[in-house]
PDB file of C-alpha atoms in Angstrom:
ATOM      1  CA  UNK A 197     231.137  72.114  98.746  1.00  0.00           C
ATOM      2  CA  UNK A 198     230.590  68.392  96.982  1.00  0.00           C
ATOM      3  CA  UNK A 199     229.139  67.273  99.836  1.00  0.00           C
ATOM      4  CA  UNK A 200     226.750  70.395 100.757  1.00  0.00           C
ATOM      5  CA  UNK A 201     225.691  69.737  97.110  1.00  0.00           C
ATOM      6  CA  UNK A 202     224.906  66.173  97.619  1.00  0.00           C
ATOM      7  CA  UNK A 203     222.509  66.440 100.845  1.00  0.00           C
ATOM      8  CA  UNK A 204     220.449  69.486  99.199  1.00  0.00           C
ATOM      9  CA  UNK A 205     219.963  66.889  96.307  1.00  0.00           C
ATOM     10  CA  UNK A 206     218.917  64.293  98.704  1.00  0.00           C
ATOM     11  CA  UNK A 207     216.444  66.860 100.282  1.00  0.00           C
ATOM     12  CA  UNK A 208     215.279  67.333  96.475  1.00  0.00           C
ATOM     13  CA  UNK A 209     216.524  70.212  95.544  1.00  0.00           C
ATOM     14  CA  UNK A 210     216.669  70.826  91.783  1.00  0.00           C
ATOM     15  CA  UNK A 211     220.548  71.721  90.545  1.00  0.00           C
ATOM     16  CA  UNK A 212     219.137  75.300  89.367  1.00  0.00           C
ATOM     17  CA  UNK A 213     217.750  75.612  92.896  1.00  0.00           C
ATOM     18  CA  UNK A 214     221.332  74.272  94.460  1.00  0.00           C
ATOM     19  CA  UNK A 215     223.545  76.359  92.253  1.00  0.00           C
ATOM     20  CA  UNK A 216     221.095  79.246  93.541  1.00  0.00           C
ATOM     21  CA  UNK A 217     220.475  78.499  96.880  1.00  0.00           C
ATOM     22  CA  UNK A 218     224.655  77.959  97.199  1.00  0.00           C
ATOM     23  CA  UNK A 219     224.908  81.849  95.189  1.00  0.00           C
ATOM     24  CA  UNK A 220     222.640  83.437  97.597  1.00  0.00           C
ATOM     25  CA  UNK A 221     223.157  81.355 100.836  1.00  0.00           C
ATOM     26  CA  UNK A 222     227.316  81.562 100.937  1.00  0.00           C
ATOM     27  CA  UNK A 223     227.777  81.043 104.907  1.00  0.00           C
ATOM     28  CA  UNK A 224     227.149  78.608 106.526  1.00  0.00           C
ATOM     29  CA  UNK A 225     225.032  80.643 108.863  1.00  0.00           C
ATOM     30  CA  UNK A 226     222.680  82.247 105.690  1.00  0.00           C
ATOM     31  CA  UNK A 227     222.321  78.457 104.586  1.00  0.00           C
ATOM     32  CA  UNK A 228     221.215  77.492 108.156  1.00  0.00           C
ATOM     33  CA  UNK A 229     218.384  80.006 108.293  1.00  0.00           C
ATOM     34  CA  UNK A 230     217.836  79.411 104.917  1.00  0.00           C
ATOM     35  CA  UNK A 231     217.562  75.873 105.942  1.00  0.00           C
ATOM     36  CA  UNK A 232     215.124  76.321 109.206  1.00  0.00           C
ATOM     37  CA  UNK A 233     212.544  78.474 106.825  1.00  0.00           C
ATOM     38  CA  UNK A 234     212.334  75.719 104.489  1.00  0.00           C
ATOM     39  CA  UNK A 235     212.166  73.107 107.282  1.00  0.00           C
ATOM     40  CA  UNK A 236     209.260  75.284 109.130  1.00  0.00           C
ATOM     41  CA  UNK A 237     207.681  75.203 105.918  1.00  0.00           C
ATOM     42  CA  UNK A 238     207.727  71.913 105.138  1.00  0.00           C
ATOM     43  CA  UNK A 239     206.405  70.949 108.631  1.00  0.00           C
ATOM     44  CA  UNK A 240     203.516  73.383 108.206  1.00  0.00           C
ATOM     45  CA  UNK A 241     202.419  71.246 104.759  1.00  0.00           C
ATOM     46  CA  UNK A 242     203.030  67.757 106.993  1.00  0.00           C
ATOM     47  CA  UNK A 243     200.657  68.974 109.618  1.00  0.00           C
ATOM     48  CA  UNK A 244     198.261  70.370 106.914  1.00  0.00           C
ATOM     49  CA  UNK A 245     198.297  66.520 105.303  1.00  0.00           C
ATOM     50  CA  UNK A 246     198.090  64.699 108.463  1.00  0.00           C
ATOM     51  CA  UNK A 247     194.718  66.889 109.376  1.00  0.00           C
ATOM     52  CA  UNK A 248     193.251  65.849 105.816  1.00  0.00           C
ATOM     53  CA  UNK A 249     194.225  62.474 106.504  1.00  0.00           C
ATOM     54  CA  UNK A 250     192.414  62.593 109.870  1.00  0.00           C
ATOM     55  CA  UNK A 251     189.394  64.018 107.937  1.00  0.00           C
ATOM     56  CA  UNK A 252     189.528  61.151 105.328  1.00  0.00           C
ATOM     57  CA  UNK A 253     189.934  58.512 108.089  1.00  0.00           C
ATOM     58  CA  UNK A 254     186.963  59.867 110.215  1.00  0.00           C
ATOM     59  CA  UNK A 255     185.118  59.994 106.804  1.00  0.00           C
ATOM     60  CA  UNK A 256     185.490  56.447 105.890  1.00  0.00           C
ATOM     61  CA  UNK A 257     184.728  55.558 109.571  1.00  0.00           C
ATOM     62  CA  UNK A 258     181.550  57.285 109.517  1.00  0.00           C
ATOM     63  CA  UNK A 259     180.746  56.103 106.109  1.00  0.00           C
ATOM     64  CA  UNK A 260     181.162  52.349 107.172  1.00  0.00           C
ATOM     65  CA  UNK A 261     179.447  52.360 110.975  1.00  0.00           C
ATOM     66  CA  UNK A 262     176.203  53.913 108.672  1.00  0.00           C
ATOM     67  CA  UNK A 263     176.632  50.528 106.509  1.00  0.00           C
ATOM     68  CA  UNK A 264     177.022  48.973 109.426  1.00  0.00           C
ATOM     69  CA  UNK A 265     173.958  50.545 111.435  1.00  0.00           C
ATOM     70  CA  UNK A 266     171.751  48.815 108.578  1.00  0.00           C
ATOM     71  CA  UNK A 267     172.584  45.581 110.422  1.00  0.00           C
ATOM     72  CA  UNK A 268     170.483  46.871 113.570  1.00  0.00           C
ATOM     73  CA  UNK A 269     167.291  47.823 114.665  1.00  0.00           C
ATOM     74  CA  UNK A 270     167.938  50.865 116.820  1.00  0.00           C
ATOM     75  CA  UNK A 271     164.748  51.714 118.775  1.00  0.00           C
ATOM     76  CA  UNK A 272     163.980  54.367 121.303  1.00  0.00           C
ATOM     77  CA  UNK A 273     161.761  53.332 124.544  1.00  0.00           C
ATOM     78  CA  UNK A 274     161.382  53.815 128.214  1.00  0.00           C
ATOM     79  CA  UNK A 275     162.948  51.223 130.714  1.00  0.00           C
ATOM     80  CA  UNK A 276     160.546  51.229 133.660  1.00  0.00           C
ATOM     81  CA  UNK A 277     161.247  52.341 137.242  1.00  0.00           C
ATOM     82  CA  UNK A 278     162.195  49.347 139.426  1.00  0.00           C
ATOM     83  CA  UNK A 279     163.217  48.826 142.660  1.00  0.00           C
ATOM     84  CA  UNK A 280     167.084  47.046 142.555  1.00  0.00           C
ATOM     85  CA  UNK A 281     169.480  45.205 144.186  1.00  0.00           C
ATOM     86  CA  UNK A 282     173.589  46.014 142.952  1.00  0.00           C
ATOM     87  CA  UNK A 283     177.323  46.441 143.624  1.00  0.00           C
ATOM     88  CA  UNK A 284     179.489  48.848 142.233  1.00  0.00           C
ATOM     89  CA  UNK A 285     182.728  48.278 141.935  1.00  0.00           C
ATOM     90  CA  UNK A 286     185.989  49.372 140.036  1.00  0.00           C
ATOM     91  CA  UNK A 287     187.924  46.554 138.041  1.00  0.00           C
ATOM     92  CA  UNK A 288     190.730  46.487 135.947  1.00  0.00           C
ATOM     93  CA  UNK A 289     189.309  44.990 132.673  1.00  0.00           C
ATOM     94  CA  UNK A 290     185.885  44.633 131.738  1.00  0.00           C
ATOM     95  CA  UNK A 291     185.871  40.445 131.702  1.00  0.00           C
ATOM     96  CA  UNK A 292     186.387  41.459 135.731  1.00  0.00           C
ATOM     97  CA  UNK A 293     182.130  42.306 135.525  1.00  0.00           C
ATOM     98  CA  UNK A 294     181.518  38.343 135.838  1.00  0.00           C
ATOM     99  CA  UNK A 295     183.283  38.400 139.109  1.00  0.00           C
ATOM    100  CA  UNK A 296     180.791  41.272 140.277  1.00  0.00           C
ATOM    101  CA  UNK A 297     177.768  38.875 139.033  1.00  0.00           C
ATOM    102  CA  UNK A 298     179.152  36.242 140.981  1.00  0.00           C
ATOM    103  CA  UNK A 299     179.094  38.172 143.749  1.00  0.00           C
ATOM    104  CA  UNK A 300     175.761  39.463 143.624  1.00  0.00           C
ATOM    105  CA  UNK A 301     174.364  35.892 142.797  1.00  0.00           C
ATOM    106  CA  UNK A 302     175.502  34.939 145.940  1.00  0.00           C
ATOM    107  CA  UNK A 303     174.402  37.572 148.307  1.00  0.00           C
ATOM    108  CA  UNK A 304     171.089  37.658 146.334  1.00  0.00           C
ATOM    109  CA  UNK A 305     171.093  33.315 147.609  1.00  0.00           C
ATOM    110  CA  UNK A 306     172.324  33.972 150.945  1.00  0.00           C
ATOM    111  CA  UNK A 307     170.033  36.152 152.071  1.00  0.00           C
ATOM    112  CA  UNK A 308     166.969  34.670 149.797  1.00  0.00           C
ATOM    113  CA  UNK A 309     166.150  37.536 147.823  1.00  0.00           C
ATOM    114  CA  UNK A 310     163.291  37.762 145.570  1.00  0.00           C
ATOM    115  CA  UNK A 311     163.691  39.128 142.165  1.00  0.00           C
ATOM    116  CA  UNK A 312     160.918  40.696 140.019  1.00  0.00           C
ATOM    117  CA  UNK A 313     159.974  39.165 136.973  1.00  0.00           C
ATOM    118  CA  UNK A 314     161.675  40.147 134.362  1.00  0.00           C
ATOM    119  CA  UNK A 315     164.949  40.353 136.527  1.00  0.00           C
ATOM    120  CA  UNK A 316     166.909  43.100 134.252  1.00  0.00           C
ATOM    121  CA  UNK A 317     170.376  41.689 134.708  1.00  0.00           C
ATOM    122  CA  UNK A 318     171.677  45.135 134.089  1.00  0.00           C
ATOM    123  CA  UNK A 319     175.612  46.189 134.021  1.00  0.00           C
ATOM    124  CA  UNK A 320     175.813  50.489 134.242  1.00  0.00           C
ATOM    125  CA  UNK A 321     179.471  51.338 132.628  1.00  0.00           C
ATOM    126  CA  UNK A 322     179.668  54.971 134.928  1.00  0.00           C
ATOM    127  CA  UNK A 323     183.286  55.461 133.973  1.00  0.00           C
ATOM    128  CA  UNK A 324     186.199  54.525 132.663  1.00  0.00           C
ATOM    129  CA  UNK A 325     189.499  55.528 134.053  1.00  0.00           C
ATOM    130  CA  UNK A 326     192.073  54.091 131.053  1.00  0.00           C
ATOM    131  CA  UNK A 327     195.467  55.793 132.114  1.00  0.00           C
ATOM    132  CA  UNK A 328     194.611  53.912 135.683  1.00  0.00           C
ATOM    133  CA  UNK A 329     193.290  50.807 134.367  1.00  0.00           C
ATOM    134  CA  UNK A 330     190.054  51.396 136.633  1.00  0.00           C
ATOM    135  CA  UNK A 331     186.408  50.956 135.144  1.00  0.00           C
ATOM    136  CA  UNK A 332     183.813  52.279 137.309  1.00  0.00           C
ATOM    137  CA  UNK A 333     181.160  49.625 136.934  1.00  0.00           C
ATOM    138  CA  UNK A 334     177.623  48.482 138.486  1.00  0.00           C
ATOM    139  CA  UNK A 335     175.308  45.592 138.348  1.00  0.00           C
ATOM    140  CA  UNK A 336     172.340  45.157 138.988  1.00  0.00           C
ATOM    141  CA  UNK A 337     169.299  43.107 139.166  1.00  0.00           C
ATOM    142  CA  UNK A 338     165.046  43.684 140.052  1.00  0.00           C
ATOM    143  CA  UNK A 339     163.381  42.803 143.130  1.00  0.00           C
ATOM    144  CA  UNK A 340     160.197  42.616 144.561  1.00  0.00           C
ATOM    145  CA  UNK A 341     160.002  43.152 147.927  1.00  0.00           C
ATOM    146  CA  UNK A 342     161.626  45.440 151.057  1.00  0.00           C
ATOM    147  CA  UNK A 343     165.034  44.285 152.985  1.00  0.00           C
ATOM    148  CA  UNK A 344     166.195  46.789 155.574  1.00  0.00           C
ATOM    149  CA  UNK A 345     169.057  44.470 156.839  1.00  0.00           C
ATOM    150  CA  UNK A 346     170.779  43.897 153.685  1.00  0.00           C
ATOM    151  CA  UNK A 347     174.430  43.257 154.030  1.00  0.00           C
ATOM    152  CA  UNK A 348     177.113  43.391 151.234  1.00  0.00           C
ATOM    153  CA  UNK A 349     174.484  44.967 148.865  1.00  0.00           C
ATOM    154  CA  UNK A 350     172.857  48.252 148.103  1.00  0.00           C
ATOM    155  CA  UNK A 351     168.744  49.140 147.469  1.00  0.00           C
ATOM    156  CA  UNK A 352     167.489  51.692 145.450  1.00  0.00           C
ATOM    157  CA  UNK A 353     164.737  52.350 142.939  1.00  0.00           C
ATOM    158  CA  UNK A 354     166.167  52.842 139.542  1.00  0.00           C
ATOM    159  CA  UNK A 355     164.298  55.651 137.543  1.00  0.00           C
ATOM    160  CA  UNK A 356     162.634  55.393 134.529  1.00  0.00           C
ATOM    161  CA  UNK A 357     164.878  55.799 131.276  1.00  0.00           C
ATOM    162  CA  UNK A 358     164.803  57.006 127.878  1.00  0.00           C
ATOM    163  CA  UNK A 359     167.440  54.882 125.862  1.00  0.00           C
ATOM    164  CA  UNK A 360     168.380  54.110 122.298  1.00  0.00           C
ATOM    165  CA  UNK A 361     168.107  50.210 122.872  1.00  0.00           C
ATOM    166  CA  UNK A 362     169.202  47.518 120.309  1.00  0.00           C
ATOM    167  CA  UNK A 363     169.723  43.725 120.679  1.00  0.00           C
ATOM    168  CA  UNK A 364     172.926  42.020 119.763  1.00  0.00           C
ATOM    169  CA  UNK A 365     173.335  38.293 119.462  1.00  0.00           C
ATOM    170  CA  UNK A 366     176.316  37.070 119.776  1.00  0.00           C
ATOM    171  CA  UNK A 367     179.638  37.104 121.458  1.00  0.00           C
ATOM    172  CA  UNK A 368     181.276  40.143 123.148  1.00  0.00           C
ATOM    173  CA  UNK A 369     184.001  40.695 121.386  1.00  0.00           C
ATOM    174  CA  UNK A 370     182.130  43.076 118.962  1.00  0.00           C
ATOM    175  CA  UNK A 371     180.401  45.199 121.349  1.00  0.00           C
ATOM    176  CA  UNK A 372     182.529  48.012 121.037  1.00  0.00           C
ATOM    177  CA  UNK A 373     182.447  48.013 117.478  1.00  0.00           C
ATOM    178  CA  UNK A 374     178.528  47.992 117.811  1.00  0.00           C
ATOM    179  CA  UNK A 375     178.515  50.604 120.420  1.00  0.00           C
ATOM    180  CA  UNK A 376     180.549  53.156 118.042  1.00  0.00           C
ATOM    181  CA  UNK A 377     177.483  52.326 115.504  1.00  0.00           C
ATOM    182  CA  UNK A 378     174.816  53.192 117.905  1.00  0.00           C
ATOM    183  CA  UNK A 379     176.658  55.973 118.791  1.00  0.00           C
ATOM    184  CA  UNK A 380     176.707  57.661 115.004  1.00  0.00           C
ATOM    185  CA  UNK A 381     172.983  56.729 115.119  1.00  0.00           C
ATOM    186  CA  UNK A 382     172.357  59.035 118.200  1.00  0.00           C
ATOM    187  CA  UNK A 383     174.064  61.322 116.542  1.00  0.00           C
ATOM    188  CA  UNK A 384     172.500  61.249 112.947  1.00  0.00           C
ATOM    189  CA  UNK A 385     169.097  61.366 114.703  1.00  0.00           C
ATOM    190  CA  UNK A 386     168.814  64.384 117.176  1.00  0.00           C
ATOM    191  CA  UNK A 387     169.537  62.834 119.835  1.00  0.00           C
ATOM    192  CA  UNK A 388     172.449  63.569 122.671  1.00  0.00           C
ATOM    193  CA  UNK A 389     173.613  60.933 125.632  1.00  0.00           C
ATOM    194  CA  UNK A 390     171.576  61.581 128.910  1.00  0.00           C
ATOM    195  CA  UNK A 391     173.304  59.029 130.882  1.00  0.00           C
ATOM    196  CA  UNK A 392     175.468  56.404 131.500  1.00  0.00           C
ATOM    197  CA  UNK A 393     174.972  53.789 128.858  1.00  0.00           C
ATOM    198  CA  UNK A 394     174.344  50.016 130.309  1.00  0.00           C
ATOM    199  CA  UNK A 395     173.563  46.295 128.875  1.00  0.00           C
ATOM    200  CA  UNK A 396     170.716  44.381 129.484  1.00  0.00           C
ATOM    201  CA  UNK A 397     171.713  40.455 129.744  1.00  0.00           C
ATOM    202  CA  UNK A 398     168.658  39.067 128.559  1.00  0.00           C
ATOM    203  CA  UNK A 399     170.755  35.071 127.264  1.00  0.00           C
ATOM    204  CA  UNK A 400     173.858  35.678 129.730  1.00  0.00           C
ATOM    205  CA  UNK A 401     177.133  33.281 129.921  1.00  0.00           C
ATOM    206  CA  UNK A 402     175.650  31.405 132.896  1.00  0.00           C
ATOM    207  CA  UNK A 403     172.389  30.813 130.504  1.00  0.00           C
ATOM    208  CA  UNK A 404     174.126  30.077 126.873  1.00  0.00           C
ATOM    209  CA  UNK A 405     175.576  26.674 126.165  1.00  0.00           C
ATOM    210  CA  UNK A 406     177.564  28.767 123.450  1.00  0.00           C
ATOM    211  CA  UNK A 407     178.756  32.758 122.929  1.00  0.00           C
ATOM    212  CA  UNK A 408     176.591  32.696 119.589  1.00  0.00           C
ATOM    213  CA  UNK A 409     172.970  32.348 121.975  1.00  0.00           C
ATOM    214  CA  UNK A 410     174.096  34.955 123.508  1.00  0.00           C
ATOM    215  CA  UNK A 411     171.366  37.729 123.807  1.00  0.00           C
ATOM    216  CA  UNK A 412     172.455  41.728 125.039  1.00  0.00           C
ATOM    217  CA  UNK A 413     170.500  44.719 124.598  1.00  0.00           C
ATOM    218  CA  UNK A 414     172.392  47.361 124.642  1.00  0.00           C
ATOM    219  CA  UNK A 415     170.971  50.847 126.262  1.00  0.00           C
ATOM    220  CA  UNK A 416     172.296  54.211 126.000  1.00  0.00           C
ATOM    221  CA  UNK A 417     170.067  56.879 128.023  1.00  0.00           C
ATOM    222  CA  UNK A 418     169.213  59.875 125.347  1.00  0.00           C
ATOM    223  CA  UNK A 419     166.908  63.001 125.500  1.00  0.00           C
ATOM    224  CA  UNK A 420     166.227  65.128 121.811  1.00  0.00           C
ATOM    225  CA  UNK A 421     168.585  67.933 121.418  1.00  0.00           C
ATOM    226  CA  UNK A 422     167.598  71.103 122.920  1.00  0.00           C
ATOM    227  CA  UNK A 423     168.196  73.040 119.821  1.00  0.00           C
ATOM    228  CA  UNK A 424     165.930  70.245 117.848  1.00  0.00           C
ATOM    229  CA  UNK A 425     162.819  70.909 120.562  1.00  0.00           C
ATOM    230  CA  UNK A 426     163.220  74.788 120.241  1.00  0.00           C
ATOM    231  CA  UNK A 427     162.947  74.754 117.090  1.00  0.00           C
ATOM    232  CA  UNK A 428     159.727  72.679 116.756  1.00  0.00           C
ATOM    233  CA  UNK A 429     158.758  75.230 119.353  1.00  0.00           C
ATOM    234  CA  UNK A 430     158.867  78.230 116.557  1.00  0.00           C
ATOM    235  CA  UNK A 431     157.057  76.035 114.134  1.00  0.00           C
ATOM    236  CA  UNK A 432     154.363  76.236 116.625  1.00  0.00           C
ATOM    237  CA  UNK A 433     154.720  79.438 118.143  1.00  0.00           C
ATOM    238  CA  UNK A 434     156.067  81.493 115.448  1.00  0.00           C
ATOM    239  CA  UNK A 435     156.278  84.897 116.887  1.00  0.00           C
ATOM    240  CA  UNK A 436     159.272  83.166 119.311  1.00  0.00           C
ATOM    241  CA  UNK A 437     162.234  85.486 117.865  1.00  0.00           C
ATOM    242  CA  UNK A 438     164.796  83.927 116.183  1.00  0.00           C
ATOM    243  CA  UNK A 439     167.252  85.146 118.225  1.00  0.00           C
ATOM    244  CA  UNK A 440     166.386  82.390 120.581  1.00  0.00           C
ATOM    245  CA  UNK A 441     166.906  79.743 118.206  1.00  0.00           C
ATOM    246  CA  UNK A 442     170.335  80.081 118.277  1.00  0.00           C
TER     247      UNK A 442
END
């Protein structure tokens, strides 16, 4: 009896409560279900705190990358069709993308390629496989000119884009950091991801004599919401039912 007394005070029971709970609860088999209801309940109010404390952390989260957004110029613009050379590869971690570079320096030397001016040393980040360790990757560079007998490489004309663009001096080490930012600005502004986003290297490693001249704009392909354009739609059109907004 002492000692069932002694773990429902650790549990924080009140004495009242114990002297009650030890009344109503006499076998050991009442106490255990007794037990199990208070245990369910008590799991119910952890899992009720951890969701607030979810909500507070994406809060504060959101509340700093809009701080931080007021560091950068986001801009929306078109990146022109061009005709491109490029690999695409999968590699294990993304400081594996200079070995793709290196790769497609070479064949681009071999083979005397001519690139456009500007060049648009451009990596596209397709996927990213994390449980596998595999990141689906492409780069790319602008060319002038037609080569049927291209070995190693690929051709292909590159669309015209739509992106939320910013430039980022610096090192890398921050880019992810800086994409989440951009990424609350899409958001915040209408906008929703049309496409897989990619860097521009305008300063790359092989150009900088130091990671601070370092010069990246970074692109992620956007369109306006749909619900956004309908509804300019009924501003202009106003008999459009609102049933259709929605």
């Amino acid at each position: 009896m002492a000692n069932k007394i002694n773990m429902l005070k650790t549990m924080g029971f009140s004495l009242h409560l114990i002297k009650k709970i030890l009344y109503e609860y006499d076998e050991d088999i009442h106490l255990m279900k007794f037990l199990n209801m208070q245990a369910a309940q008590l799991q119910e109010e952890i899992n009720e705190k951890q969701d607030k404390l979810l909500l507070i952390n994406s809060m504060i989260k959101h509340l700093n990358s809009q701080k931080d957004a007021s560091k950068y110029t986001v801009t929306v613009k078109k990146i022109p069709q061009r005709r491109v050379v490029y690999l695409r590869a999968q590699i294990r971690q993304y400081q594996d993308e200079t070995l793709l570079w290196r790769r497609l320096s070479k064949i681009i030397h071999d083979q005397n390629i001519r690139l456009s001016y500007p060049h648009f040393n451009i990596a596209v980040f397709h996927e990213e496989d994390v449980q596998n360790q595999k990141i689906d990757v492409e780069v790319q560079k602008s060319i002038s000119g037609d080569y049927e007998n291209l070995q190693e490489a690929n051709l292909k004309i590159s669309k015209e884009q739509t992106v939320a663009s910013f430039i980022y001096e610096g090192s890398y080490n921050k880019l992810s950091e800086v994409n989440e930012t951009v990424a609350h600005w899409i958001l915040d502004n209408d906008y929703e991801l049309n496409g897989s986003q990619f860097n521009i290297y305008h300063i790359s490693p092989e150009e900088a004599n130091e990671s601070a001249d370092l010069l990246t704009e970074i692109c992620f392909p956007v369109k306006k919401k749909m619900h956004r354009i309908i509804k300019q739609s009924y501003r202009l059109y106003p008999y459009i039912s609102v049933n259709q907004l929605s």
